[in-house]
Coordinates of N, CA and C in Angstrom, one line a residue:
M1 N 77.5 92.2 98.1 CA 78.6 91.6 98.9 C 79.2 90.5 97.9
T2 N 80.5 90.4 97.8 CA 81.1 89.2 97.0 C 80.9 88.0 97.8
P3 N 81.0 87.0 97.0 CA 80.8 85.5 97.6 C 82.0 85.3 98.7
L4 N 83.2 85.8 98.4 CA 84.2 85.7 99.4 C 83.8 86.4 100.8
L5 N 83.4 87.7 100.6 CA 83.0 88.4 102.0 C 81.8 87.7 102.7
E6 N 80.9 87.2 101.8 CA 79.8 86.5 102.4 C 80.2 85.3 103.2
W7 N 81.1 84.5 102.5 CA 81.7 83.3 103.2 C 82.4 83.7 104.5
V8 N 83.2 84.8 104.4 CA 84.0 85.1 105.5 C 83.1 85.6 106.7
R9 N 82.0 86.4 106.4 CA 81.1 86.9 107.4 C 80.5 85.7 108.2
N10 N 80.2 84.6 107.6 CA 79.4 83.5 108.2 C 80.4 82.4 108.8
R11 N 81.7 82.7 108.9 CA 82.6 81.8 109.5 C 83.0 82.1 110.9
P12 N 83.3 81.3 111.7 CA 84.0 81.7 113.1 C 85.3 82.5 112.9
D13 N 85.8 83.2 113.9 CA 86.8 84.1 113.8 C 88.1 83.3 113.3
G14 N 88.3 82.0 113.8 CA 89.5 81.3 113.4 C 89.5 80.9 111.9
D15 N 88.3 80.6 111.4 CA 88.1 80.3 110.0 C 88.3 81.6 109.1
L16 N 87.9 82.8 109.7 CA 88.1 84.0 109.0 C 89.5 84.3 108.7
Q17 N 90.3 84.1 109.6 CA 91.8 84.4 109.3 C 92.3 83.3 108.4
S18 N 91.8 82.1 108.6 CA 92.3 81.1 107.7 C 91.8 81.2 106.2
G19 N 90.5 81.7 106.0 CA 90.0 82.0 104.7 C 90.7 83.3 104.2
R20 N 91.1 84.2 104.9 CA 91.8 85.4 104.4 C 93.2 84.9 103.9
T21 N 93.9 84.1 104.7 CA 95.2 83.6 104.3 C 95.2 82.8 103.0
T22 N 94.2 82.0 102.9 CA 94.1 81.1 101.6 C 93.7 82.0 100.4
E23 N 92.8 83.0 100.6 CA 92.5 83.8 99.4 C 93.6 84.7 99.0
V24 N 94.4 85.3 100.0 CA 95.5 86.1 99.7 C 96.6 85.3 98.9
L25 N 96.8 84.1 99.5 CA 97.9 83.4 98.8 C 97.5 82.8 97.4
K26 N 96.2 82.6 97.2 CA 95.8 82.3 95.8 C 96.2 83.4 94.8
I27 N 95.8 84.7 95.4 CA 96.1 85.8 94.5 C 97.7 85.9 94.3
V28 N 98.4 85.6 95.3 CA 100.0 85.7 95.2 C 100.3 84.5 94.1
A29 N 99.7 83.4 94.3 CA 100.0 82.3 93.3 C 99.8 82.7 91.9
E30 N 98.7 83.3 91.6 CA 98.4 83.8 90.2 C 99.4 84.8 89.7
R31 N 99.9 85.7 90.6 CA 100.9 86.6 90.2 C 102.3 86.0 90.0
L32 N 102.7 85.0 90.8 CA 104.0 84.4 90.7 C 103.9 83.5 89.4
D33 N 102.8 82.8 89.2 CA 102.7 82.0 88.0 C 103.0 82.8 86.8
A34 N 102.8 84.0 86.8 CA 103.0 84.9 85.5 C 104.5 85.1 85.2
F35 N 105.3 84.8 86.2 CA 106.7 84.9 86.0 C 107.2 83.7 85.1
G36 N 106.5 82.6 84.9 CA 106.9 81.7 84.1 C 106.7 80.3 84.6
P37 N 107.0 79.2 83.9 CA 106.8 77.8 84.5 C 107.7 77.4 85.6
D38 N 108.7 78.0 85.9 CA 109.7 77.8 87.1 C 108.9 78.3 88.3
W39 N 107.9 79.0 88.2 CA 107.2 79.6 89.4 C 105.8 79.1 89.7
T40 N 105.5 77.9 89.0 CA 104.3 77.3 89.3 C 104.2 77.0 90.8
T41 N 102.9 77.3 91.3 CA 102.8 77.4 92.8 C 101.5 76.6 93.2
S42 N 101.5 76.3 94.5 CA 100.2 75.7 95.1 C 100.1 76.2 96.5
V43 N 98.8 76.3 96.9 CA 98.6 76.7 98.4 C 98.6 75.5 99.3
D44 N 99.5 75.5 100.2 CA 99.6 74.4 101.1 C 99.3 75.0 102.5
G45 N 98.1 74.9 103.0 CA 97.7 75.4 104.3 C 97.9 76.9 104.4
S46 N 98.9 77.3 105.3 CA 99.2 78.8 105.6 C 100.3 79.3 104.8
R47 N 100.8 78.6 103.7 CA 101.8 79.0 103.0 C 101.8 78.6 101.5
L48 N 102.5 79.2 100.6 CA 102.4 79.0 99.2 C 103.7 78.3 98.9
T49 N 103.6 77.2 98.2 CA 104.8 76.4 97.9 C 105.0 76.4 96.5
G50 N 106.4 76.4 96.1 CA 106.6 76.2 94.6 C 107.8 75.2 94.3
T51 N 108.3 75.3 93.1 CA 109.4 74.3 92.8 C 110.7 74.8 93.7
G52 N 111.5 73.8 93.9 CA 112.7 74.1 94.7 C 112.2 74.3 96.2
S53 N 113.0 75.2 96.9 CA 113.0 75.1 98.4 C 112.4 76.4 98.9
W54 N 111.7 77.1 98.1 CA 111.1 78.4 98.4 C 109.7 78.4 98.8
V55 N 109.2 79.2 99.8 CA 107.9 79.4 100.1 C 107.5 80.9 100.2
V56 N 106.2 81.2 100.1 CA 105.8 82.6 100.5 C 104.6 82.4 101.6
A57 N 104.8 83.1 102.7 CA 103.9 83.0 103.9 C 103.3 84.4 104.2
L58 N 102.0 84.4 104.6 CA 101.3 85.6 105.1 C 101.4 85.6 106.5
R59 N 102.2 86.7 106.9 CA 102.4 86.9 108.4 C 101.2 87.6 109.1
D60 N 101.1 87.5 110.4 CA 100.1 88.2 111.0 C 100.1 89.7 110.7
N61 N 99.0 90.2 110.5 CA 98.9 91.6 110.2 C 99.1 92.5 111.4
H62 N 100.2 93.3 111.2 CA 100.7 94.2 112.2 C 99.9 95.5 112.3
T63 N 98.9 95.7 111.6 CA 98.0 96.9 111.6 C 96.5 96.5 111.9
E64 N 95.7 97.4 112.0 CA 94.2 97.1 112.2 C 93.5 97.1 110.8
H65 N 94.1 97.2 109.8 CA 93.5 97.3 108.4 C 93.6 96.0 107.6
D66 N 92.5 95.4 107.4 CA 92.4 94.2 106.6 C 93.0 94.3 105.2
E67 N 93.2 95.6 104.6 CA 93.8 95.6 103.4 C 95.3 95.5 103.5
H68 N 95.8 95.5 104.7 CA 97.2 95.5 104.8 C 97.8 94.0 104.8
L69 N 98.9 93.8 104.1 CA 99.5 92.4 103.9 C 100.9 92.4 104.3
D70 N 101.3 91.4 105.1 CA 102.6 91.2 105.4 C 103.1 89.9 104.9
L71 N 104.0 90.0 104.0 CA 104.5 88.8 103.1 C 105.8 88.5 103.4
D72 N 106.1 87.2 103.5 CA 107.5 86.8 103.7 C 107.8 85.8 102.4
F73 N 108.8 86.1 101.6 CA 109.3 85.4 100.6 C 110.5 84.5 101.2
V74 N 110.5 83.3 101.5 CA 111.5 82.5 102.0 C 112.3 81.8 100.9
L75 N 113.5 82.1 100.7 CA 114.2 81.4 99.5 C 114.6 80.1 99.8
N76 N 114.8 79.7 101.1 CA 115.3 78.4 101.5 C 114.6 78.0 102.8
V77 N 113.7 77.2 102.7 CA 112.9 76.8 104.0 C 113.8 76.2 105.1
D78 N 114.9 75.7 104.7 CA 115.8 75.0 105.7 C 116.7 76.2 106.4
R79 N 116.7 77.4 105.8 CA 117.5 78.5 106.4 C 116.7 79.8 106.4
P80 N 115.6 79.8 107.1 CA 114.6 80.9 107.1 C 115.3 82.2 107.6
A81 N 116.0 82.0 108.7 CA 116.7 83.2 109.4 C 117.6 84.1 108.4
E82 N 118.2 83.4 107.5 CA 119.1 83.9 106.6 C 118.5 84.4 105.2
T83 N 117.4 83.7 104.9 CA 116.9 83.8 103.5 C 115.5 84.4 103.3
T84 N 115.0 84.8 104.5 CA 113.5 85.4 104.3 C 113.5 86.9 103.9
I85 N 112.9 87.1 102.8 CA 112.7 88.6 102.3 C 111.3 89.0 102.8
S86 N 111.3 89.9 103.8 CA 110.0 90.4 104.4 C 109.6 91.7 103.7
D87 N 108.3 92.0 103.5 CA 107.8 93.1 103.0 C 106.3 93.2 103.4
C88 N 105.8 94.5 103.4 CA 104.4 94.7 103.7 C 103.8 95.8 102.7
V89 N 102.6 95.6 102.5 CA 101.9 96.5 101.5 C 100.4 96.7 101.9
T90 N 100.0 97.9 101.7 CA 98.5 98.2 101.9 C 97.8 98.4 100.4
G91 N 96.8 97.4 100.2 CA 96.1 97.6 99.0 C 94.9 98.5 99.1
Y92 N 94.3 98.9 97.9 CA 93.3 99.7 97.8 C 92.2 99.2 96.7
G93 N 91.0 99.3 97.1 CA 89.9 98.7 96.3 C 88.5 98.8 96.8
A94 N 87.5 98.6 96.1 CA 86.2 98.7 96.6 C 85.8 97.5 97.5
T95 N 86.5 96.4 97.4 CA 86.3 95.2 98.3 C 87.5 94.8 98.8
A96 N 87.5 93.9 99.8 CA 88.7 93.4 100.4 C 89.5 92.7 99.4
R97 N 88.9 91.8 98.6 CA 89.6 91.1 97.6 C 90.3 92.1 96.6
D98 N 89.6 93.2 96.1 CA 90.1 94.1 95.3 C 91.4 94.7 95.7
A99 N 91.3 95.1 97.2 CA 92.4 95.6 97.8 C 93.6 94.6 97.9
W100 N 93.3 93.4 98.2 CA 94.4 92.4 98.2 C 95.0 92.2 96.8
Q101 N 94.2 92.2 95.9 CA 94.8 92.1 94.4 C 95.7 93.3 94.1
Q102 N 95.2 94.5 94.4 CA 96.0 95.6 94.1 C 97.3 95.6 94.9
G103 N 97.3 95.2 96.1 CA 98.5 95.2 97.0 C 99.4 94.1 96.6
V104 N 98.8 92.8 96.2 CA 99.8 91.8 95.9 C 100.4 92.3 94.5
G105 N 99.6 92.9 93.7 CA 100.1 93.5 92.5 C 101.4 94.3 92.5
V106 N 101.4 95.2 93.5 CA 102.5 96.1 93.9 C 103.6 95.2 94.4
W107 N 103.3 94.4 95.2 CA 104.3 93.5 96.0 C 105.0 92.6 94.8
A108 N 104.3 92.1 93.8 CA 104.8 91.3 92.8 C 105.7 92.1 91.8
T109 N 105.3 93.3 91.5 CA 106.0 94.1 90.6 C 107.3 94.6 91.1
L110 N 107.4 94.7 92.5 CA 108.7 95.2 93.1 C 109.4 94.1 93.8
T111 N 108.9 93.6 94.8 CA 109.6 92.7 95.8 C 109.7 91.4 95.2
A112 N 108.6 90.7 94.6 CA 108.7 89.4 93.9 C 109.7 89.5 92.8
A113 N 109.5 90.6 92.0 CA 110.4 90.6 90.8 C 111.9 90.7 91.2
A114 N 112.2 91.3 92.3 CA 113.7 91.3 92.7 C 114.1 89.9 93.1
V115 N 113.2 89.2 93.7 CA 113.6 87.9 94.2 C 113.6 86.9 93.0
V116 N 112.7 87.0 92.1 CA 112.8 86.2 90.9 C 114.1 86.4 90.1
E117 N 114.4 87.7 90.0 CA 115.6 88.0 89.3 C 116.9 87.4 90.0
L118 N 116.8 87.4 91.4 CA 117.9 86.8 92.1 C 118.1 85.3 91.9
M119 N 116.9 84.7 91.8 CA 117.0 83.1 91.7 C 117.0 82.8 90.3
R120 N 116.6 83.5 89.3 CA 116.7 83.2 87.9 C 117.1 84.5 87.1
P121 N 118.5 84.8 87.1 CA 118.9 86.0 86.6 C 118.7 86.1 85.1
A122 N 118.0 87.1 84.6 CA 117.7 87.3 83.2 C 117.6 88.7 82.9
N123 N 117.7 89.7 83.7 CA 117.4 91.1 83.5 C 116.1 91.4 82.8
E124 N 115.1 90.6 83.2 CA 113.8 90.7 82.6 C 112.8 91.5 83.5
F125 N 112.9 91.1 84.8 CA 111.8 91.6 85.6 C 112.4 92.7 86.6
A126 N 113.7 92.7 86.8 CA 114.3 93.8 87.7 C 115.8 94.0 87.2
D127 N 116.3 95.0 87.6 CA 117.7 95.4 87.2 C 118.7 95.2 88.3
H128 N 119.9 94.9 87.8 CA 121.1 94.8 88.8 C 121.9 96.1 88.8
Y129 N 122.3 96.4 90.2 CA 123.2 97.6 90.2 C 124.4 97.3 91.0
H130 N 125.6 97.8 90.6 CA 126.7 97.8 91.6 C 126.7 98.9 92.4
G131 N 127.5 98.8 93.4 CA 127.5 99.9 94.5 C 127.9 101.2 94.0
N132 N 128.7 101.4 92.8 CA 129.1 102.7 92.4 C 128.3 103.1 91.1
D133 N 127.2 102.4 90.9 CA 126.3 102.8 89.8 C 125.4 104.0 90.2
P134 N 125.0 104.9 89.3 CA 124.3 106.0 89.6 C 123.0 105.8 90.5
G135 N 122.3 104.6 90.2 CA 121.1 104.2 90.9 C 121.4 103.1 91.9
G136 N 122.5 102.8 92.2 CA 122.8 101.8 93.1 C 123.0 102.2 94.6
F137 N 123.0 101.1 95.5 CA 123.2 101.4 97.0 C 124.7 101.2 97.3
L138 N 125.2 102.3 97.7 CA 126.6 102.4 98.0 C 127.3 101.2 98.6
G139 N 128.3 100.5 97.9 CA 128.8 99.4 98.4 C 128.2 97.9 98.3
W140 N 127.1 97.9 97.7 CA 126.2 96.6 97.7 C 125.9 96.3 96.2
H141 N 125.8 95.1 95.9 CA 125.2 94.5 94.7 C 123.7 94.6 95.0
T142 N 122.9 95.3 94.3 CA 121.5 95.6 94.5 C 120.7 95.2 93.3
I143 N 119.4 94.6 93.6 CA 118.5 94.3 92.6 C 117.2 95.2 92.9
S144 N 116.7 95.7 91.9 CA 115.5 96.6 92.2 C 114.7 96.8 90.7
A145 N 113.5 96.8 90.9 CA 112.5 96.8 89.8 C 112.1 98.1 89.5
G146 N 112.6 99.2 90.1 CA 112.2 100.5 90.0 C 111.1 101.0 90.9
F147 N 110.3 102.0 90.5 CA 109.4 102.6 91.4 C 107.9 102.4 90.7
V148 N 106.9 102.3 91.7 CA 105.6 102.2 91.3 C 104.9 103.5 92.0
G149 N 104.1 104.1 91.2 CA 103.3 105.3 91.7 C 101.8 104.9 91.8
F150 N 101.1 105.5 92.8 CA 99.7 105.2 92.9 C 99.1 106.5 93.6
G151 N 97.8 106.6 93.6 CA 97.1 107.6 94.4 C 96.3 108.5 93.4
R152 N 95.9 109.7 93.8 CA 95.0 110.6 93.0 C 95.8 111.5 92.1
G153 N 95.2 112.2 91.1 CA 95.9 113.1 90.4 C 96.8 112.4 89.4
E154 N 98.2 112.7 89.5 CA 99.2 112.1 88.6 C 100.0 111.1 89.4
P155 N 99.6 109.8 89.6 CA 100.2 108.9 90.4 C 101.6 108.5 90.0
E156 N 102.0 108.9 88.8 CA 103.4 108.5 88.4 C 104.3 109.6 88.6
A157 N 103.9 110.8 89.2 CA 104.7 112.0 89.3 C 105.9 111.8 90.3
L158 N 105.6 111.1 91.3 CA 106.7 110.9 92.3 C 107.6 109.8 91.9
A159 N 107.1 108.9 91.2 CA 107.9 107.8 90.6 C 109.0 108.3 89.6
R160 N 108.4 109.1 88.8 CA 109.2 109.8 87.7 C 110.4 110.5 88.5
W161 N 110.0 111.4 89.6 CA 111.0 112.1 90.3 C 112.0 111.3 90.9
A162 N 111.6 110.2 91.5 CA 112.6 109.2 92.1 C 113.5 108.6 91.1
T163 N 113.0 108.4 89.9 CA 113.8 107.8 88.8 C 114.8 108.8 88.3
D164 N 114.4 110.0 88.2 CA 115.2 111.1 87.6 C 116.3 111.7 88.7
N165 N 115.9 111.5 90.0 CA 116.8 111.9 91.0 C 117.0 110.6 92.0
P166 N 118.0 109.7 91.5 CA 118.1 108.4 92.2 C 118.0 108.5 93.7
L167 N 116.9 107.8 94.2 CA 116.7 108.0 95.7 C 117.5 107.0 96.5
I168 N 117.8 105.8 96.0 CA 118.5 104.8 96.8 C 119.9 105.4 97.1
P169 N 120.7 105.9 96.2 CA 122.1 106.4 96.6 C 122.0 107.4 97.6
Q170 N 120.9 108.3 97.7 CA 120.7 109.5 98.6 C 120.5 108.9 100.0
L171 N 120.0 107.7 100.0 CA 119.7 107.2 101.4 C 120.6 106.1 101.9
S172 N 121.5 105.8 101.1 CA 122.3 104.6 101.4 C 123.1 104.7 102.6
S173 N 123.7 105.9 102.9 CA 124.5 106.0 104.1 C 123.7 105.8 105.3
V174 N 122.5 106.3 105.5 CA 121.7 106.3 106.7 C 121.1 105.0 106.8
V175 N 120.7 104.3 105.6 CA 120.1 103.0 105.6 C 121.1 102.0 106.1
S176 N 122.4 102.2 105.7 CA 123.4 101.3 106.1 C 123.5 101.0 107.6
G177 N 123.1 102.0 108.4 CA 123.1 101.9 109.7 C 122.2 100.9 110.4
G178 N 121.1 100.7 109.5 CA 120.1 99.8 109.9 C 120.2 98.3 109.4
L179 N 121.2 98.0 108.6 CA 121.2 96.7 108.0 C 121.7 95.8 109.1
D180 N 121.0 94.6 109.2 CA 121.3 93.6 110.3 C 121.7 92.3 109.8
R181 N 121.9 92.2 108.5 CA 122.4 90.9 107.8 C 123.5 91.1 106.9
G182 N 124.4 90.3 106.9 CA 125.6 90.4 105.9 C 125.2 90.2 104.5
H183 N 124.0 89.7 104.2 CA 123.5 89.6 102.8 C 122.0 89.6 102.8
L184 N 121.4 89.7 101.6 CA 119.9 89.6 101.4 C 119.1 90.5 102.4
N185 N 119.5 91.7 102.4 CA 118.8 92.8 103.2 C 117.7 93.4 102.2
G186 N 116.4 93.3 102.7 CA 115.3 94.0 101.8 C 115.0 95.3 102.3
V187 N 114.9 96.3 101.5 CA 114.7 97.8 102.0 C 113.4 98.3 101.1
K188 N 112.3 98.5 101.9 CA 111.2 99.1 101.3 C 111.3 100.5 101.5
I189 N 110.8 101.3 100.5 CA 110.9 102.8 100.6 C 109.5 103.3 100.0
L190 N 108.8 103.9 101.0 CA 107.5 104.5 100.6 C 107.4 106.0 100.9
F191 N 107.0 106.9 100.0 CA 106.9 108.3 100.3 C 105.8 108.9 99.4
G192 N 105.3 110.1 99.9 CA 104.3 110.8 99.2 C 103.4 111.5 100.1
G193 N 102.2 111.9 99.6 CA 101.2 112.7 100.3 C 101.3 114.1 100.0
V194 N 100.4 114.8 100.6 CA 100.4 116.3 100.3 C 101.2 117.0 101.5
A195 N 101.5 118.3 101.2 CA 102.2 119.0 102.1 C 101.5 119.0 103.5
G196 N 102.3 118.9 104.6 CA 101.7 118.9 105.8 C 101.2 117.6 106.3
A197 N 101.1 116.6 105.3 CA 100.5 115.3 105.8 C 101.3 114.3 104.8
E198 N 102.7 114.4 104.9 CA 103.5 113.6 104.1 C 103.7 112.2 104.8
V199 N 103.9 111.1 104.0 CA 104.3 109.9 104.5 C 105.8 109.5 104.0
A200 N 106.7 109.1 104.8 CA 108.0 108.8 104.4 C 108.5 107.6 105.3
E201 N 108.4 106.4 104.7 CA 108.6 105.1 105.5 C 109.7 104.5 104.8
V202 N 110.6 103.9 105.7 CA 111.8 103.1 105.3 C 111.6 101.8 106.2
R203 N 111.6 100.6 105.6 CA 111.5 99.4 106.3 C 112.8 98.6 105.9
I204 N 113.5 98.1 106.8 CA 114.6 97.3 106.6 C 114.2 95.8 107.0
N205 N 114.3 94.9 106.3 CA 113.8 93.5 106.5 C 112.7 93.4 107.3
G206 N 111.7 94.2 106.9 CA 110.3 94.3 107.6 C 110.2 95.1 108.7
R207 N 111.1 95.8 109.2 CA 111.1 96.6 110.4 C 111.4 98.1 110.0
E208 N 110.5 99.0 110.5 CA 110.7 100.3 110.3 C 112.0 100.9 110.8
H209 N 112.6 101.7 110.0 CA 113.8 102.3 110.4 C 113.6 103.8 110.5
P210 N 113.3 104.4 111.7 CA 113.0 105.8 111.7 C 114.0 106.7 111.2
E211 N 115.3 106.5 111.5 CA 116.3 107.4 111.0 C 116.3 107.6 109.4
S212 N 116.0 106.6 108.8 CA 115.9 106.5 107.3 C 114.7 107.3 106.9
G213 N 113.6 107.0 107.7 CA 112.3 107.7 107.2 C 112.6 109.2 107.5
R214 N 113.2 109.7 108.4 CA 113.4 111.1 108.6 C 114.3 111.7 107.5
A215 N 115.3 110.9 107.1 CA 116.1 111.3 105.9 C 115.3 111.3 104.6
L216 N 114.4 110.4 104.4 CA 113.6 110.4 103.2 C 112.6 111.7 103.3
L217 N 112.1 112.0 104.4 CA 111.2 113.1 104.5 C 111.9 114.4 104.2
A218 N 113.2 114.4 104.5 CA 114.0 115.7 104.3 C 114.4 115.9 102.8
L219 N 114.3 115.1 102.1 CA 114.6 115.1 100.7 C 113.6 116.1 99.9
P220 N 114.0 116.7 98.9 CA 113.3 117.7 98.1 C 112.2 117.1 97.1
W221 N 111.6 116.0 97.5 CA 110.7 115.4 96.5 C 109.4 116.4 96.5
P222 N 108.7 116.4 95.2 CA 107.6 117.1 95.2 C 106.3 116.9 96.2
R223 N 105.7 117.9 96.7 CA 104.6 117.6 97.6 C 103.3 117.9 96.7
P224 N 102.8 116.9 96.1 CA 101.6 117.3 95.2 C 100.4 117.8 95.9
A225 N 99.4 118.5 95.2 CA 98.2 118.9 95.8 C 97.3 117.8 96.2
E226 N 97.4 116.8 95.6 CA 96.5 115.6 95.9 C 97.5 114.4 96.4
P227 N 96.8 113.5 97.2 CA 97.8 112.4 97.7 C 98.2 111.4 96.7
V228 N 99.5 111.5 96.4 CA 100.2 110.7 95.4 C 101.4 110.0 96.2
F229 N 101.7 108.8 95.9 CA 102.8 108.1 96.6 C 103.4 107.2 95.7
A230 N 104.8 107.0 96.0 CA 105.7 106.2 95.3 C 106.3 105.2 96.1
R231 N 106.6 104.1 95.6 CA 107.1 102.9 96.4 C 108.2 102.2 95.5
T232 N 109.2 101.7 96.2 CA 110.1 100.9 95.7 C 110.7 99.8 96.6
F233 N 111.4 98.8 96.1 CA 112.0 97.7 97.0 C 113.3 97.4 96.4
A234 N 114.4 97.5 97.4 CA 115.7 97.3 97.0 C 116.2 96.0 97.7
L235 N 116.7 95.0 96.9 CA 117.2 93.8 97.5 C 118.7 93.9 97.5
L236 N 119.3 94.1 98.7 CA 120.8 94.2 98.8 C 121.3 92.9 99.0
V237 N 121.9 92.3 97.9 CA 122.3 90.9 97.7 C 123.6 90.6 98.6
H238 N 124.7 91.4 98.4 CA 125.8 91.2 99.1 C 126.7 92.4 98.9
P239 N 127.7 92.6 99.9 CA 128.6 93.7 99.8 C 129.4 93.6 98.6
E240 N 129.9 94.7 98.0 CA 131.0 94.7 97.1 C 132.3 95.3 97.6
T241 N 133.4 94.9 97.2 CA 134.6 95.3 98.0 C 135.5 96.2 97.2
D242 N 135.3 96.4 96.0 CA 136.3 97.3 95.3 C 135.6 98.3 94.4
A243 N 136.4 99.2 93.9 CA 135.8 100.3 93.2 C 135.2 99.9 91.9
C244 N 135.4 98.7 91.3 CA 134.8 98.3 90.1 C 133.6 97.5 90.3
G245 N 133.1 97.4 91.6 CA 131.8 96.9 91.9 C 132.0 95.3 91.9
Q246 N 133.1 94.8 92.1 CA 133.2 93.3 92.1 C 133.5 92.7 93.5
S247 N 132.9 91.7 93.9 CA 133.1 91.3 95.2 C 134.1 90.2 95.3

């Protein structure tokens, strides 16, 4: 048993959740610090604070699995309703902390990278797409860091397929029906699994969008013999109004 799990087991329920939050946010802080000095962080109670007006908070777990993390990246604490980028991720590992580290790693590689690129544009951690670009979301300026693959067998197989067959443009028309903000819409796409037990999930601003999930399931992505998954996160920054992609 790790020191963390031993500490958690011996705490009352209220302290258990507090300890989980603190430990997860410490892992998040380590990953954000890797983006550079502008992203130096500190854990402040139930949230992670950094330079400027942004915070990261761990929301209540909407599942029964301790490995699942619901994370909010709030760009401006004075305007949370307009600037909160919500996402969730399930980690995998031999211990709870291993799972949290793996899950936060995926979140940082995709979601946090898109937010960092939005706030400090450098084309270093994520890419910008106009609405008419081959990999873009129709009608929107989008930031995305690509796909991450994980699972057994060849975990990069689906990620390669999604890169070679741009997935976001194929889903943009149905996803558009679920957008509920005029800017800063976060779209999580997760798919994979073996034939007959596929997973196809699309979440818009943290909420599942079943119509987009069904459209994703209907696409001809490979169904591997072993459980393999691919994940991406697209940050739809603002609509673009003309054919040249300029707003």
